[in-house]
mmCIF file of N, CA and C and ligand atoms in Angstrom:
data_model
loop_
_atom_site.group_PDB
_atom_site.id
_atom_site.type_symbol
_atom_site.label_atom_id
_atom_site.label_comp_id
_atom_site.label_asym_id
_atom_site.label_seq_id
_atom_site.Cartn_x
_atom_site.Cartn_y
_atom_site.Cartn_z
ATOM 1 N N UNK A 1 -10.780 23.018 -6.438
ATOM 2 C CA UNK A 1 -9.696 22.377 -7.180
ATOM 3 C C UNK A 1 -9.761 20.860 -6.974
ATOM 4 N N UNK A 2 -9.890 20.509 -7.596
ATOM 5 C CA UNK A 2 -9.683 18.878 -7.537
ATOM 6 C C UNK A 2 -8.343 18.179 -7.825
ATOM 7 N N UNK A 3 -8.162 17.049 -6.898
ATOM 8 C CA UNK A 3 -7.059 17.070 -6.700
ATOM 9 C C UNK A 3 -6.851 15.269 -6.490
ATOM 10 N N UNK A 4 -6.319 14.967 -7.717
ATOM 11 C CA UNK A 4 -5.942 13.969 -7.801
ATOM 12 C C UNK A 4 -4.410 13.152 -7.958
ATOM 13 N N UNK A 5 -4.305 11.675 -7.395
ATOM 14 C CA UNK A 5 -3.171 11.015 -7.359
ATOM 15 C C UNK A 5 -2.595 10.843 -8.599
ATOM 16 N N UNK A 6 -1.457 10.482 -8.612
ATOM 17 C CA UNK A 6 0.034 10.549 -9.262
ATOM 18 C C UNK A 6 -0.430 9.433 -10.237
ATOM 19 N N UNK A 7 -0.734 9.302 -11.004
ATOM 20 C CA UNK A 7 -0.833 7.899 -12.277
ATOM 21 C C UNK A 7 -0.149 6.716 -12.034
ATOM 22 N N UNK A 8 1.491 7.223 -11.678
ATOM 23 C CA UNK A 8 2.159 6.345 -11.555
ATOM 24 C C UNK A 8 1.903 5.516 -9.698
ATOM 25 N N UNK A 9 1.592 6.064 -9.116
ATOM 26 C CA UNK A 9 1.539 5.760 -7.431
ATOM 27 C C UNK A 9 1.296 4.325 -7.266
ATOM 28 N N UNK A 10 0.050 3.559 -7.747
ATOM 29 C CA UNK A 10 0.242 2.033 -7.621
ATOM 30 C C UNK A 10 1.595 1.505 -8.103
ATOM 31 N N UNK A 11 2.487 1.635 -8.891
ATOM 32 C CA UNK A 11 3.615 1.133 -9.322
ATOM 33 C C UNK A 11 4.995 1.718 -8.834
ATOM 34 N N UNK A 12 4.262 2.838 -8.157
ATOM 35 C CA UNK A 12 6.104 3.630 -7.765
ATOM 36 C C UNK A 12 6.524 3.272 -6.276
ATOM 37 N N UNK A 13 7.692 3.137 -6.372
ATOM 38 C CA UNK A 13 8.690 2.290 -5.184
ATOM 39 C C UNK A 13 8.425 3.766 -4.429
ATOM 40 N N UNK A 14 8.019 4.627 -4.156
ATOM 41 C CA UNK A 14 8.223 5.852 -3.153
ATOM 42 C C UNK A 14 7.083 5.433 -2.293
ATOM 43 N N UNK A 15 6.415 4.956 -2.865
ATOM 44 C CA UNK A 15 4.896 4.458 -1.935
ATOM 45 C C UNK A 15 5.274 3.538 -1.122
ATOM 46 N N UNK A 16 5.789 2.846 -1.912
ATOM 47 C CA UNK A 16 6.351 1.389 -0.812
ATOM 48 C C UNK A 16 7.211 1.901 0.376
ATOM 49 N N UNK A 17 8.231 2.224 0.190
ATOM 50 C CA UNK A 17 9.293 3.188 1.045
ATOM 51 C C UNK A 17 8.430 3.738 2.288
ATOM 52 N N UNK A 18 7.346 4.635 1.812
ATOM 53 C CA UNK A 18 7.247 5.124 2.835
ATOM 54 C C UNK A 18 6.314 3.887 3.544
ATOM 55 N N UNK A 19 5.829 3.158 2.630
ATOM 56 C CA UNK A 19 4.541 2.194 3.731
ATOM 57 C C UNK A 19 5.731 1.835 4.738
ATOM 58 N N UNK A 20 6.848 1.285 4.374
ATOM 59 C CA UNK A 20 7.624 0.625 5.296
ATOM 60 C C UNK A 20 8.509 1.067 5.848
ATOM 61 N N UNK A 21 8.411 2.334 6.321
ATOM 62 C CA UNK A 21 8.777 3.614 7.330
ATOM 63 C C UNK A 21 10.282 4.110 6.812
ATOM 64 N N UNK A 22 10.638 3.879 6.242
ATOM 65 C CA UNK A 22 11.934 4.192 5.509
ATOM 66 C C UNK A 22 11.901 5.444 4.270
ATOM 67 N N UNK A 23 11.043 6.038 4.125
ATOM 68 C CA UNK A 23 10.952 7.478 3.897
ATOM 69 C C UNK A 23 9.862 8.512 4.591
ATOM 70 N N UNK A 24 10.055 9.763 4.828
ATOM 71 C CA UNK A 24 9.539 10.714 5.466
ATOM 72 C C UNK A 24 7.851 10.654 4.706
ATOM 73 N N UNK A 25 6.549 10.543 4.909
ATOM 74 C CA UNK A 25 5.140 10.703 4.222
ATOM 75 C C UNK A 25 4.982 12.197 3.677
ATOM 76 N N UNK A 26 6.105 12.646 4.215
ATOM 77 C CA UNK A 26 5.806 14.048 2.945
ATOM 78 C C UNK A 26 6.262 13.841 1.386
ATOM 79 N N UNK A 27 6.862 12.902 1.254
ATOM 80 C CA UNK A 27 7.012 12.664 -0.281
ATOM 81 C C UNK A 27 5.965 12.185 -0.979
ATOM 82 N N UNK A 28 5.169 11.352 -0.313
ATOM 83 C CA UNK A 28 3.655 11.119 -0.798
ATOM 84 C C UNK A 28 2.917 12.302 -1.204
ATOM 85 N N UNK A 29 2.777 12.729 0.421
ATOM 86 C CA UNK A 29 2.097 13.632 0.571
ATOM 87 C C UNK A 29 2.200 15.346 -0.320
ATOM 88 N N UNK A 30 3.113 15.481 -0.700
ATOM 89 C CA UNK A 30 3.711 16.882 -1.191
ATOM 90 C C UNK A 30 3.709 16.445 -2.876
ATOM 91 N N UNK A 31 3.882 15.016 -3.171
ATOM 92 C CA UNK A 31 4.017 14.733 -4.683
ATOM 93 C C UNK A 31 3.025 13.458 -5.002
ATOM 94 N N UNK A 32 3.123 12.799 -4.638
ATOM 95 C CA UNK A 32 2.269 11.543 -5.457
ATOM 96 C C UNK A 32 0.842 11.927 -5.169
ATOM 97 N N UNK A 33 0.124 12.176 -3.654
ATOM 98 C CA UNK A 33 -1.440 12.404 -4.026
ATOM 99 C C UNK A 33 -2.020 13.833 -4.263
ATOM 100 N N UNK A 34 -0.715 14.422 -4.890
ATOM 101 C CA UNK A 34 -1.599 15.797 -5.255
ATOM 102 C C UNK A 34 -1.135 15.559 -7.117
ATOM 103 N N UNK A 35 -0.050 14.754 -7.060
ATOM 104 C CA UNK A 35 -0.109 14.428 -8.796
ATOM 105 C C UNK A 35 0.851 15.977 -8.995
ATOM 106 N N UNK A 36 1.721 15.806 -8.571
ATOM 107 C CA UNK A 36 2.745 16.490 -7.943
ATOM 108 C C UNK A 36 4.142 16.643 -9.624
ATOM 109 N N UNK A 37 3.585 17.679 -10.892
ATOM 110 C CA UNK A 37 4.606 17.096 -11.594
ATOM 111 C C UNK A 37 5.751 17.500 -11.726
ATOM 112 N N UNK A 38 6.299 18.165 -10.957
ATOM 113 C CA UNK A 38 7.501 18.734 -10.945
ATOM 114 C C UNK A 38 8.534 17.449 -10.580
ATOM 115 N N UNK A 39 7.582 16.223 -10.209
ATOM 116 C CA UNK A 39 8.350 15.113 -9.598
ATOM 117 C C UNK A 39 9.546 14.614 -10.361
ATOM 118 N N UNK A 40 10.589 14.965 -10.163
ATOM 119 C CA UNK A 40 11.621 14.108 -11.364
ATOM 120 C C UNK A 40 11.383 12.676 -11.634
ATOM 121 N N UNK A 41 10.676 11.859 -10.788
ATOM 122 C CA UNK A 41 10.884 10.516 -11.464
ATOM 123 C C UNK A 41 9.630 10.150 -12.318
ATOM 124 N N UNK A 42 8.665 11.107 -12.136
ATOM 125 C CA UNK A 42 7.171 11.387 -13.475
ATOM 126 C C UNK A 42 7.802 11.952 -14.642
ATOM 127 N N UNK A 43 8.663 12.762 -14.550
ATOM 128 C CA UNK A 43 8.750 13.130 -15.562
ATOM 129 C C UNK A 43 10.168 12.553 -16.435
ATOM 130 N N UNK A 44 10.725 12.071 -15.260
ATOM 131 C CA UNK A 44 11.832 10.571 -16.366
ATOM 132 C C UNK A 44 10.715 9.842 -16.898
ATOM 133 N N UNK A 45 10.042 9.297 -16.049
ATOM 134 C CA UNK A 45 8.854 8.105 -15.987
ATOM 135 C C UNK A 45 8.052 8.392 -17.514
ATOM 136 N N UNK A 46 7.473 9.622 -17.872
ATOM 137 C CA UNK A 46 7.265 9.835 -19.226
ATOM 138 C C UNK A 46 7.754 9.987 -20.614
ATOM 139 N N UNK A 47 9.402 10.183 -19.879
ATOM 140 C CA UNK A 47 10.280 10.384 -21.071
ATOM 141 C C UNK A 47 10.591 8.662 -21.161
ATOM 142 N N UNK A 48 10.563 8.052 -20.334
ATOM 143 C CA UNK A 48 11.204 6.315 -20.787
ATOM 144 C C UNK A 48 12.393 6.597 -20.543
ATOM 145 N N UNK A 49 12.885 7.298 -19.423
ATOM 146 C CA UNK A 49 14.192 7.525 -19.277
ATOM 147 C C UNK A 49 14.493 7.141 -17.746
ATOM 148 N N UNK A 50 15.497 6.040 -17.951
ATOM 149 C CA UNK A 50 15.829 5.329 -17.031
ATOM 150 C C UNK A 50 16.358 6.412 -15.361
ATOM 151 N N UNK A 51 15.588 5.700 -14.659
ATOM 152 C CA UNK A 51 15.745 5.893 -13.085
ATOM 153 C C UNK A 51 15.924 5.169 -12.072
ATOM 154 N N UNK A 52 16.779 5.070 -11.071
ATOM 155 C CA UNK A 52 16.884 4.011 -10.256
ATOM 156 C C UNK A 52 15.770 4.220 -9.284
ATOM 157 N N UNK A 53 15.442 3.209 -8.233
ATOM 158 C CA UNK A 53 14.821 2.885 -7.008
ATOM 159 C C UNK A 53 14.309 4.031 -5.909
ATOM 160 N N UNK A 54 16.082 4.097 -5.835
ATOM 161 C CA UNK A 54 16.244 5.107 -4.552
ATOM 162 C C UNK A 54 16.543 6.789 -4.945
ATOM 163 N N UNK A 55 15.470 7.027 -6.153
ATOM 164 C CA UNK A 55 16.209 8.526 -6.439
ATOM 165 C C UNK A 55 14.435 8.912 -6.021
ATOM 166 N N UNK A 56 14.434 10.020 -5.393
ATOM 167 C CA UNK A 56 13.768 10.651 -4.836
ATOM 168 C C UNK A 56 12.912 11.993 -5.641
ATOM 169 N N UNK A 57 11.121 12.206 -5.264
ATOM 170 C CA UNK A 57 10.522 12.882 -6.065
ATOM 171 C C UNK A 57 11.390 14.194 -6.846
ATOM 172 N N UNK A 58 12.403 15.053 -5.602
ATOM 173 C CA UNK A 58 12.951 16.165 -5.964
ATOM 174 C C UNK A 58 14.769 15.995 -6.804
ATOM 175 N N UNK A 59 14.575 14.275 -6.976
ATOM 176 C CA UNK A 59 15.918 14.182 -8.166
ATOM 177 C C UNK A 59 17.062 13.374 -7.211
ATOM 178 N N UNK A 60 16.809 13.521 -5.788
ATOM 179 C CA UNK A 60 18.294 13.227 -5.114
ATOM 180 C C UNK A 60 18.334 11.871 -4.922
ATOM 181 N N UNK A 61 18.977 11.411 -4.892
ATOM 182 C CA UNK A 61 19.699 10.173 -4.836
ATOM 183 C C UNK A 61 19.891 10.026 -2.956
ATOM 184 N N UNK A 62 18.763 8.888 -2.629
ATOM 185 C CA UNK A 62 18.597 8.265 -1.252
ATOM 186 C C UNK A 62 19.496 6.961 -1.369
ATOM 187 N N UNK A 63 20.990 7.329 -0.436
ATOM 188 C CA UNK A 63 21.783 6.180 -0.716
ATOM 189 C C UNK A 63 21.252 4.554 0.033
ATOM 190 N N UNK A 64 20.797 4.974 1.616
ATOM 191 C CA UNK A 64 20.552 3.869 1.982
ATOM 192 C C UNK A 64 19.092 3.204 1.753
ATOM 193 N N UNK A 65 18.451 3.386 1.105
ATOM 194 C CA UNK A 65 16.988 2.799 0.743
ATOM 195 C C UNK A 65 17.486 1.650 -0.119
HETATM 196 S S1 SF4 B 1 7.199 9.607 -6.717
HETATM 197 FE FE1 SF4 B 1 6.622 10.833 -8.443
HETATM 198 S S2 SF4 B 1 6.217 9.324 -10.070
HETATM 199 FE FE2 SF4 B 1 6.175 8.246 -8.145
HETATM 200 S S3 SF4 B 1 4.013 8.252 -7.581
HETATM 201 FE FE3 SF4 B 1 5.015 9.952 -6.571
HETATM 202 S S4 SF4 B 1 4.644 11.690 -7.913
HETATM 203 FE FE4 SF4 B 1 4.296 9.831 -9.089
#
């Protein structure tokens, strides 16, 4: 199986987050480098449908980020 990263990953704030220890590396890890699309903010991200910062691969809303 080949298994490639998230399209969006150079541009998505979840990458950043975790570089700078302020989210858990399983959100990477579980969604962006397996290209993960169940991700809610890929699939706002394709609709052009607005998402904030701090909302998280599985939809939830991370208040303090
Ligand atoms: S959070 Fe979702 S949209 Fe962002 S890089 Fe990861 S899988 Fe892609």
């Amino acid at each position: 199986m080949k298994i490639k990263t998230c399209k969006w990953y150079p541009v998505c704030p979840i990458k950043y987050f975790v570089d700078q220890g302020k989210l858990d590396p399983k959100w990477v890890e579980e969604y962006c480098l397996v290209e993960n699309k169940n991700c809610v903010r890929y699939q706002m991200e394709e609709n052009g449908e607005f998402h904030p910062e701090n909302m998280l691969p599985n939809g939830d809303i991370q208040q303090d980020l």
